[in-house]
Every structure is written in structure tokens, then in C-alpha cells.
Coordinates of C-alpha atoms in Angstrom, one line a residue:
Chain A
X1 CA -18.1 -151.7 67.7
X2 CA -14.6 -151.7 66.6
X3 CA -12.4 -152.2 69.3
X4 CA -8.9 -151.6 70.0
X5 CA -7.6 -154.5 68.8
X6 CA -9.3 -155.4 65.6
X7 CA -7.6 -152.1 64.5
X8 CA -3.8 -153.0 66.1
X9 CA -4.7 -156.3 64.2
X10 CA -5.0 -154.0 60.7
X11 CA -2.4 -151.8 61.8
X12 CA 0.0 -154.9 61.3
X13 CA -1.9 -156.2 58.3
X14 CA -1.3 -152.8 56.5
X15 CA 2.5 -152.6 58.0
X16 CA 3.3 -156.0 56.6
X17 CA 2.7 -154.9 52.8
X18 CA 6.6 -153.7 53.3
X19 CA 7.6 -157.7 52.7
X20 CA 6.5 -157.6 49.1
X21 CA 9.9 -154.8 48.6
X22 CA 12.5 -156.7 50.3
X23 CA 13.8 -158.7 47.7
X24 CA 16.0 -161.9 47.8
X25 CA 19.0 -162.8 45.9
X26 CA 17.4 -165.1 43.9
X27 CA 14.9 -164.3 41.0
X28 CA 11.8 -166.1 39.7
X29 CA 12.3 -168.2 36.6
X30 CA 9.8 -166.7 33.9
X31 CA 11.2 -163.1 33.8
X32 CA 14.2 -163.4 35.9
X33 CA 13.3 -160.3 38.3
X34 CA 14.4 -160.5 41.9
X35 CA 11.9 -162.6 44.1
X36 CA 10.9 -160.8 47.2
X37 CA 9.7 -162.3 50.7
X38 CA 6.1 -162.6 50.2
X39 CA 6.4 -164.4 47.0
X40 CA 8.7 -166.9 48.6
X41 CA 7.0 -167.1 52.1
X42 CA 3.9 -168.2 49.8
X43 CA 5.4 -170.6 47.8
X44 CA 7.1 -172.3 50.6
X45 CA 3.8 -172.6 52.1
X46 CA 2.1 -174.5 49.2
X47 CA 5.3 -176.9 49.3
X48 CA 4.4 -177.3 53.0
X49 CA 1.6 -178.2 51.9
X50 CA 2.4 -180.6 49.4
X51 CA 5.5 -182.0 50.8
X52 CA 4.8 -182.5 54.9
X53 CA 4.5 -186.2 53.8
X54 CA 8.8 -186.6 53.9
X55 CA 9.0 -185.5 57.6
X56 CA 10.5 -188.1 58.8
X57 CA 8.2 -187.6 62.1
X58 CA 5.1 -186.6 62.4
X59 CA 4.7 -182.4 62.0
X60 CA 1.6 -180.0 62.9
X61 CA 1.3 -178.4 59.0
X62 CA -0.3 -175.7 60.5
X63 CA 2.3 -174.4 62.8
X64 CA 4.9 -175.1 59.8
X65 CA 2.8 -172.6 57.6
X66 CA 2.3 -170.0 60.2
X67 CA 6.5 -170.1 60.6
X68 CA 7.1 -170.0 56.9
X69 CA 4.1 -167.6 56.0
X70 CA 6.1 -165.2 59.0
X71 CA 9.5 -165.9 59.2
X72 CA 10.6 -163.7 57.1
X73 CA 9.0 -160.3 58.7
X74 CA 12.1 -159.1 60.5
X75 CA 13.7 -158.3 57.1
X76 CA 11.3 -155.7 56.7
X77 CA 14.0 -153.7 58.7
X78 CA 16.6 -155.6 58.7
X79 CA 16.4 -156.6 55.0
X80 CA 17.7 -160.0 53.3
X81 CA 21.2 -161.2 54.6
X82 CA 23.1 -163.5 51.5
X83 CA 23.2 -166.9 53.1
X84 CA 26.8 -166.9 51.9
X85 CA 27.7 -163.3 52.9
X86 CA 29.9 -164.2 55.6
X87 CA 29.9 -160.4 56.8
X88 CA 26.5 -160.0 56.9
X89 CA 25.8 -162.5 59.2
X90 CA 27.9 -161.4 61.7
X91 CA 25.0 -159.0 62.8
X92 CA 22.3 -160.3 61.3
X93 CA 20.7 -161.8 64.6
X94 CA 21.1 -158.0 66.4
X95 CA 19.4 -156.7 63.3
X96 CA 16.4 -159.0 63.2
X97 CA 15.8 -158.8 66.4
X98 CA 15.4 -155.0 66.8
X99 CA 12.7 -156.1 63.8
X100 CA 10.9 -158.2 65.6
X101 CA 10.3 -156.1 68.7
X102 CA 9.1 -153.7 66.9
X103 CA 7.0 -155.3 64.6
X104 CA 5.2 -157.7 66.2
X105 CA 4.5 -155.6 69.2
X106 CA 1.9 -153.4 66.9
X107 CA -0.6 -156.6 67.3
X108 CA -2.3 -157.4 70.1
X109 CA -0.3 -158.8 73.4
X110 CA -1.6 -162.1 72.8
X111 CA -0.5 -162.1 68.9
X112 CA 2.3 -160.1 68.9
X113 CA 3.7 -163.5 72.0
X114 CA 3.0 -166.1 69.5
X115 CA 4.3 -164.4 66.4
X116 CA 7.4 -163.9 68.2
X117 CA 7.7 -167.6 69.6
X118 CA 6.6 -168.9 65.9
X119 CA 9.9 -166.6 64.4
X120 CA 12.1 -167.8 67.4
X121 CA 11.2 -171.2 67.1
X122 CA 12.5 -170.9 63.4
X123 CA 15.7 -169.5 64.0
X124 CA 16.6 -171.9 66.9
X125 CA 16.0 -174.6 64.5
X126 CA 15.5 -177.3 67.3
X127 CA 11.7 -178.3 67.0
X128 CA 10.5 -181.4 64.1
X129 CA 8.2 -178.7 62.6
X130 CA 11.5 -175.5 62.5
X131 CA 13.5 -178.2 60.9
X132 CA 11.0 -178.8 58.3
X133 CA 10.4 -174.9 57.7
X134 CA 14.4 -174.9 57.3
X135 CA 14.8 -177.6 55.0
X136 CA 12.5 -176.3 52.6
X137 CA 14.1 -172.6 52.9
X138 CA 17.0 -174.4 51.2
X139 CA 14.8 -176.2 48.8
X140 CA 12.6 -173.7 47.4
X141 CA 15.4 -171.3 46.1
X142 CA 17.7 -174.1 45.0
X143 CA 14.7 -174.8 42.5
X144 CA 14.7 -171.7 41.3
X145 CA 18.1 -171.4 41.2
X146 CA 18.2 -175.1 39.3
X147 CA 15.9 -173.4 36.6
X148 CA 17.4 -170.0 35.6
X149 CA 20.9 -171.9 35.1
X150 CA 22.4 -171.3 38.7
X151 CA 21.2 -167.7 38.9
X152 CA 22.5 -167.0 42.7
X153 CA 25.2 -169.6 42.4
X154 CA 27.2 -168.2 39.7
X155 CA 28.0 -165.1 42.2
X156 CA 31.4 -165.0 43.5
X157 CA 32.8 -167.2 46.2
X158 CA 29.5 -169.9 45.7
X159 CA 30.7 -173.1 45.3
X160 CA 29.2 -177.1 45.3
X161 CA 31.0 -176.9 48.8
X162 CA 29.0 -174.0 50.2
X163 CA 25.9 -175.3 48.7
X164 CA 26.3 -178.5 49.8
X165 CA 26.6 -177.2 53.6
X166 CA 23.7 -174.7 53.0
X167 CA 21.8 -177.5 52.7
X168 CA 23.2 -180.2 54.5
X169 CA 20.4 -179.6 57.4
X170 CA 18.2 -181.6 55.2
X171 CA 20.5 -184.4 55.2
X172 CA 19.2 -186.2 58.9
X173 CA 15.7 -183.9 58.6
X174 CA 14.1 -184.7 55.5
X175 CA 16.0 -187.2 53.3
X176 CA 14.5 -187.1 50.5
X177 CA 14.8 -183.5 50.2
X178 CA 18.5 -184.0 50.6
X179 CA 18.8 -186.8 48.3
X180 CA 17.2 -184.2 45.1
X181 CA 18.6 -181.5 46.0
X182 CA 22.2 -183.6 46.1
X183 CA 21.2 -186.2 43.2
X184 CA 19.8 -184.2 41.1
X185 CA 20.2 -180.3 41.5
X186 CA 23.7 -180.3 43.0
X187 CA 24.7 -183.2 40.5
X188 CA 23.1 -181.9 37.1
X189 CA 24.4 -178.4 37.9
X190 CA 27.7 -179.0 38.3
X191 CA 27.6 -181.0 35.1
X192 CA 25.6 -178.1 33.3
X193 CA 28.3 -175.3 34.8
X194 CA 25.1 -173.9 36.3
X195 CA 27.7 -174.8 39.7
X196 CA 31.3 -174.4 40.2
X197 CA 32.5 -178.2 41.5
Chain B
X1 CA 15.0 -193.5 46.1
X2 CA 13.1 -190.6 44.5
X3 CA 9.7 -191.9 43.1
X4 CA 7.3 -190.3 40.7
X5 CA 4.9 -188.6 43.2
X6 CA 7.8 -186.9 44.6
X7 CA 8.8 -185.5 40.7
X8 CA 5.4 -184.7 40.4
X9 CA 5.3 -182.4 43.4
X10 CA 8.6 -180.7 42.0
X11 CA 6.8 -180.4 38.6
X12 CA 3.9 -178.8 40.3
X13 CA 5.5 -176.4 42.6
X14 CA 8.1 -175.4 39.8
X15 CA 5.2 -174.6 37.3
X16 CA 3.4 -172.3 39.9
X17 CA 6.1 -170.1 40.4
X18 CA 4.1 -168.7 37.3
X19 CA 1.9 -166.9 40.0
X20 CA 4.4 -164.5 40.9
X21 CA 3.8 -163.1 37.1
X22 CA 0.3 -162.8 37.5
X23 CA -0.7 -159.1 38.2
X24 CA -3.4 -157.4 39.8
X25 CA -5.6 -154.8 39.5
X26 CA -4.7 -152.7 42.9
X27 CA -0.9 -151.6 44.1
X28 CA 0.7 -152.0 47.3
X29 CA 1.4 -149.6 49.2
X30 CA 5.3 -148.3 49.2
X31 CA 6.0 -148.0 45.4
X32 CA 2.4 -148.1 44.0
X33 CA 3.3 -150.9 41.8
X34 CA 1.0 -153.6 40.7
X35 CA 0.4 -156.6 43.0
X36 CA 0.7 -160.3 41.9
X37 CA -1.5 -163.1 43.0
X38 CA 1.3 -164.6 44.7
X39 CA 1.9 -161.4 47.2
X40 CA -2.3 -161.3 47.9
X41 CA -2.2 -164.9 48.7
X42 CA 0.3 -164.6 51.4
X43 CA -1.2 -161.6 52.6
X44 CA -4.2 -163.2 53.4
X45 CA -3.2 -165.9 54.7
X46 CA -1.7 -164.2 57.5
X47 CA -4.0 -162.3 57.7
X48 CA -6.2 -165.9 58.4
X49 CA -4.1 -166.4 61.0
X50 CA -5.1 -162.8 63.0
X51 CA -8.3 -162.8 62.3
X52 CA -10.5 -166.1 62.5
X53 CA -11.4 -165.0 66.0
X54 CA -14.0 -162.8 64.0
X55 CA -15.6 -165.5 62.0
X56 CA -18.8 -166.0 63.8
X57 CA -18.6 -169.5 63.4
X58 CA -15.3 -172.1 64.0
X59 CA -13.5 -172.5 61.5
X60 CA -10.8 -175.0 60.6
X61 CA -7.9 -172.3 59.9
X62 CA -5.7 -174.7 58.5
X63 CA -8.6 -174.9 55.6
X64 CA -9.0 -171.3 54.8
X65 CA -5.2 -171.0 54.7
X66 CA -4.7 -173.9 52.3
X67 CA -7.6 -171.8 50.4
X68 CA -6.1 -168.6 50.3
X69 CA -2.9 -170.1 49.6
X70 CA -4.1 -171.7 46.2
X71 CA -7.7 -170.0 45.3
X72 CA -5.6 -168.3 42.7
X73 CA -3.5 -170.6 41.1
X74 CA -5.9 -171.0 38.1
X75 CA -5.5 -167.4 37.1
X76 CA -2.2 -169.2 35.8
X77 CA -3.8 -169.9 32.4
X78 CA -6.7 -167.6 32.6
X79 CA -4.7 -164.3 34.2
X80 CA -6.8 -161.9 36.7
X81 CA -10.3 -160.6 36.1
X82 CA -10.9 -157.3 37.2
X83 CA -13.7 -157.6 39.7
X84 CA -16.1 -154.7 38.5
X85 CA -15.5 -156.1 35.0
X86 CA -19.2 -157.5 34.3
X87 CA -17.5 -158.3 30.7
X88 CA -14.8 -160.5 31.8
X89 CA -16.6 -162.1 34.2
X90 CA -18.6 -163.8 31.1
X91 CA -16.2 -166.3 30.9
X92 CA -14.7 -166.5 33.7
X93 CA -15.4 -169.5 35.1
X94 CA -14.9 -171.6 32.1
X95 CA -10.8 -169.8 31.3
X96 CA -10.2 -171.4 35.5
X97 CA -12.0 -174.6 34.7
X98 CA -9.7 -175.5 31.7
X99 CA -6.7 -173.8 33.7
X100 CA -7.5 -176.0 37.1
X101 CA -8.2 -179.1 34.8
X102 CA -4.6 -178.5 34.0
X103 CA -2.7 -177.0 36.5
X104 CA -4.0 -179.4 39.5
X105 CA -3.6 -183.0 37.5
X106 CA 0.3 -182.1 37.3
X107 CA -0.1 -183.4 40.8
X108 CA -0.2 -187.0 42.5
X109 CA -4.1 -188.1 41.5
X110 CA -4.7 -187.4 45.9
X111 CA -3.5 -183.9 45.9
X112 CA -4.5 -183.1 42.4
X113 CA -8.2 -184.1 44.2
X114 CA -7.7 -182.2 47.5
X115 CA -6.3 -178.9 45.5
X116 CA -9.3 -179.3 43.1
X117 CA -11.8 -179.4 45.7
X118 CA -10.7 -176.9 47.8
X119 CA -10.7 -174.3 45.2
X120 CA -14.1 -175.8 44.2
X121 CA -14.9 -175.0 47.3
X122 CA -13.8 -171.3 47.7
X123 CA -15.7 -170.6 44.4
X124 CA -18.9 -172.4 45.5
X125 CA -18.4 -170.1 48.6
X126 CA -20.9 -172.2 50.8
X127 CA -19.0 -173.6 53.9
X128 CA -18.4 -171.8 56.9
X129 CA -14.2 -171.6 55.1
X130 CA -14.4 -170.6 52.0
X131 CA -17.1 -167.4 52.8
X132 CA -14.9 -166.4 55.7
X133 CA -12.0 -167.0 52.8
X134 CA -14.3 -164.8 50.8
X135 CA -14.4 -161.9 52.8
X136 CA -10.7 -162.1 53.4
X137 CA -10.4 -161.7 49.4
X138 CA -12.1 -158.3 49.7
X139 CA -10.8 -156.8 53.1
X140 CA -7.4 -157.1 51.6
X141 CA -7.6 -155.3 48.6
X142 CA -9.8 -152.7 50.1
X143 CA -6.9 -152.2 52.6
X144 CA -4.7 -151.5 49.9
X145 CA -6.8 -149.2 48.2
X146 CA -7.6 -147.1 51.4
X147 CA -3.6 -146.9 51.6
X148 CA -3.4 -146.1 48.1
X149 CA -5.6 -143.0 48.0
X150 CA -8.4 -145.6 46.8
X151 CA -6.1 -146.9 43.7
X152 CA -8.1 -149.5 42.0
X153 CA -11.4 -147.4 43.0
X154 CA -10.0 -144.5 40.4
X155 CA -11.1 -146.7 37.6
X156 CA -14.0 -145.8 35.6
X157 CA -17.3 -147.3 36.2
X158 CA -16.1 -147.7 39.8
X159 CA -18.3 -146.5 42.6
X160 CA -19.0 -146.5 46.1
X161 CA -22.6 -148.6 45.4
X162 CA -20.1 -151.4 43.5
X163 CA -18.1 -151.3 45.9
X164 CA -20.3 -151.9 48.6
X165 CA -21.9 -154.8 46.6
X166 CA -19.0 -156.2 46.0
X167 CA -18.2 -156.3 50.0
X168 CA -21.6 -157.0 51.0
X169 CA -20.8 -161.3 51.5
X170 CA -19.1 -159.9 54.5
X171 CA -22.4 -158.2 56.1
X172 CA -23.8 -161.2 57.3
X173 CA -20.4 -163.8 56.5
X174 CA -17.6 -161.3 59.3
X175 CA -19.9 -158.4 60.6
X176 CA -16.9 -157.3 61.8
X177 CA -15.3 -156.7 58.9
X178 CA -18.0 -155.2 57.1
X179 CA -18.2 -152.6 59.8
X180 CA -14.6 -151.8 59.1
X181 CA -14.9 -151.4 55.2
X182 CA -18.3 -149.4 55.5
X183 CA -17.9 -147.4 58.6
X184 CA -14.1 -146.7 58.3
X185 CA -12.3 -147.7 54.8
X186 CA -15.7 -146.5 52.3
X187 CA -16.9 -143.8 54.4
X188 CA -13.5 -142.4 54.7
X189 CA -12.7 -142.9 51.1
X190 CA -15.7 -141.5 49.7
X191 CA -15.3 -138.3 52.3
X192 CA -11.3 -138.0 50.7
X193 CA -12.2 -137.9 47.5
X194 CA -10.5 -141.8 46.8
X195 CA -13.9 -143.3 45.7
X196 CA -17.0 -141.5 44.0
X197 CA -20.4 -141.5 45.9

């Protein structure tokens, strides 16, 4: 017998299809259309994958994909804020919010608590395994960004400076991510004019 | 210092952006445009995360996610086959060989080996994983298509009888979901007029 929950569960499941029309600012680099969230909550996933080995402590994988695979759900109402619109931000966290109680409170008590402590432990950014998911919410777009010649970064008012602060949170939490993304995609696109210095 | 396995992760996750080109046979839902292998693969894998309660046996979750999250990724070179498309199938398996020969060894030799094996593994559909991956792969499309006004089920040649065949791994693999899809999504479909008896 189908119960109650099994259908709040698809109730979510169907709801959740909305991700794959928010788009971002950056685009994908064979076609150049706008990315949207699913794409890049799934692609940040398989780098969690591939990359949990430059944590610079030790990280449960599996918590870091259920943040990146969800993180991103609040925009379903509150759409995608520029990380360098300044103006946007300003009510961004009101926004998602009112997002997130009504979204994750379609699944099943349970569900819908650990969903909501899996999207706040992301945004308080305080946790080894949020500081991973951060880092490589910097990292994925600035690699598509490196390979459509500075798509997002040749928008007004993006500069090194800005990029270089956007990403500085991998600076102390994953090095190495800091040291390419500095060495070589901050470095060769500023030389390329991909980047304004 | 950034060493070679590091480049050949970037290498790797830069060429599978390529997924987010690769397009399905169903739409999703707002929009009725096509869905790309990159959009299903996220889906499911959260939907993973809601639903292993029903797989009759434990499952290792963090498996069928990294599953779900690449099972696709050879489609790259050999683009999607249309499931009721007895033709295409022909060949099928030989166009994701030569793509996963390719596509995986981009990777240090250790994760070229673990990303092999697990899509080995989800097309072998033996362990407890990759059939609970399995049925996953058809609740989520037929979710779709129910929201769709049965989409992908329009096509010709397509019935309820392939339909249920093509569901029937679930019958015995996540009773649960095969109640769903026969008692709700097919019988419901078939009574609306979205799939042909």
C-alpha cells in the first residue's frame, strides 16, 4: 500500500524538476547556453567525487554530495543571485529562506529536518564538509568561465580583485584549489584579457 | 605544487561538461523541453537520497549516488538510445564501450578504475546498487511523462505492455515503486489517454 509519505516523497521529486529552469550566469562551454542549477549541482557532485582527496581534513563525501546535489533548491523561488550583484544580496538570505520553508516542508517531517540542516549547514559555511561544498561552488564556474574566454567575467564591474575574493575561501580550505584557480585561471586570464587586472 | 593527477582531474571534469549537451528522449515538466543526461542524473540522485528506505535490501547510498551520478557519462561519444528503440539498442553496448574506454582513462589510472567499474556495474545490474540504481532510471522518467501528459509515451510503437516491460526490474528489485508506476502513473496514464492500452 502506498502510504502517505512515499507520495509527499514524489510530491517533492516532481516539484524539484523547477531547478533545471533557473539558470546561472555562467554558460556551459560547447554551445555557450546559460547553465542552470541541476546541471551545475551535478557536476559539482562528480568533482566531489573526484576531488575530496585535497581536503585538507578528513570529509564525509556523502554529506558533501547531498549539500551540493541540494543547495541550490531555494532558488527555485528565489532564483540565482550574481555573486557580484551587490544589490541582490542585500535580500538574498530573506528570499531563500521563504524557499526553503516552503519547499522542503512538502517531504516528510523527517526529510524535510535534514534537508533544511544540509542547506543551512551550507550557507553558514562553518563545518570541514560546507567549506569543501563552497570551495568548489567557486571552482566549478571559474572553469567554465576559464573555457568560454571569461564568459561571466567580462560583465561590468568584474574584476581580478572581486574574483580573487570570490574565491579566496579556498585559500586556508582547500589549497590546491586556491593555488589553480590563482596560478593558473586568475593568472592566464588576465594575460588572455579573458579578466580585467 | 599542482601535479599531474590533479590536471588530470581538471581534464576530466572539464570534458564532461559535454553531458549537459546530451539530450533525452522525455521533457521536463515547465517548458516541455528536452532533458539532458546531466539534469536526469541529478535528479536521481536526489531522488537516492529520499528513497533508499524502500530498497528492500541495505544499500550503500553513497554507491548508488556515485552510480547515478556517472552511469551516463558514456553517452558522451555514443549520445542517448531511446529505450523502446530495439534498433539502436544493437549496438549499444559496443558505441559506450569505446566511449568509457575513452572518457574514463582521461582520469588518474585509480579513478579511471573505480569510474569504470561502477558503471560496469550499473549495466551488469546485479548487486543490490546498481538494480535499486536501475529502477531509479525508470521511476524518473516515468515521473516526467505522467507530468507531461505521457510525453515520451506519444511516440509510435510505444505502449502500455512496453512500458510495463520496460519497468518490470522494479517488480521484484523496489515493489514499492512498481506499485506506484502500475497502480498510479500507467493505470492513470492509460485511463487519460497519455499512453495506449
Amino acid at each position: 500500500m502506498l502510504n502517505e509519505r512515499f507520495l509527499k516523497q514524489i510530491d517533492f521529486i516532481t516539484e524539484i524538476d523547477k531547478l533545471k529552469n533557473i539558470f546561472r550566469q555562467n554558460v556551459i562551454i560547447e554551445g555557450r547556453r546559460s547553465e542552470n542549477d541541476a546541471e551545475h549541482s551535478w557536476h559539482m557532485a562528480v568533482m566531489a567525487i573526484l576531488l575530496s582527496e585535497y581536503a585538507p581534513e578528513k570529509i564525509d563525501v556523502l554529506k558533501v554530495i547531498k549539500i551540493l546535489l541540494i543547495h541550490d533548491l531555494v532558488e527555485i523561488d528565489a532564483g540565482d543571485t550574481f555573486c557580484y550583484d551587490e544589490k541582490g544580496y542585500l535580500d538574498k538570505a530573506e528570499r531563500e529562506q521563504k524557499c526553503a520553508d516552503r519547499l522542503f516542508n512538502i517531504l516528510p517531517k523527517d526529510q524535510a529536518e535534514e534537508f533544511l540542516n544540509l542547506w543551512r549547514e551550507f550557507e553558514e559555511v562553518e563545518t570541514p564538509e560546507a567549506k569543501f561544498s563552497a570551495c568548489l561552488d567557486r571552482l566549478q564556474p571559474s572553469i567554465l568561465n576559464y573555457n568560454t574566454e571569461g564568459h561571466t567575467w567580462q560583465k561590468p564591474g568584474v574584476n581580478k580583485e572581486k574574483v580573487l575574493k570570490r574565491n579566496m575561501i579556498a585559500e586556508e580550505a582547500v589549497p590546491t584549489f586556491w593555488e589553480y584557480i590563482t596560478e593558473v585561471i586568475i593568472k592566464d586570464s588576465v594575460a588572455k584579457g579573458y579578466l580585467k587586472e
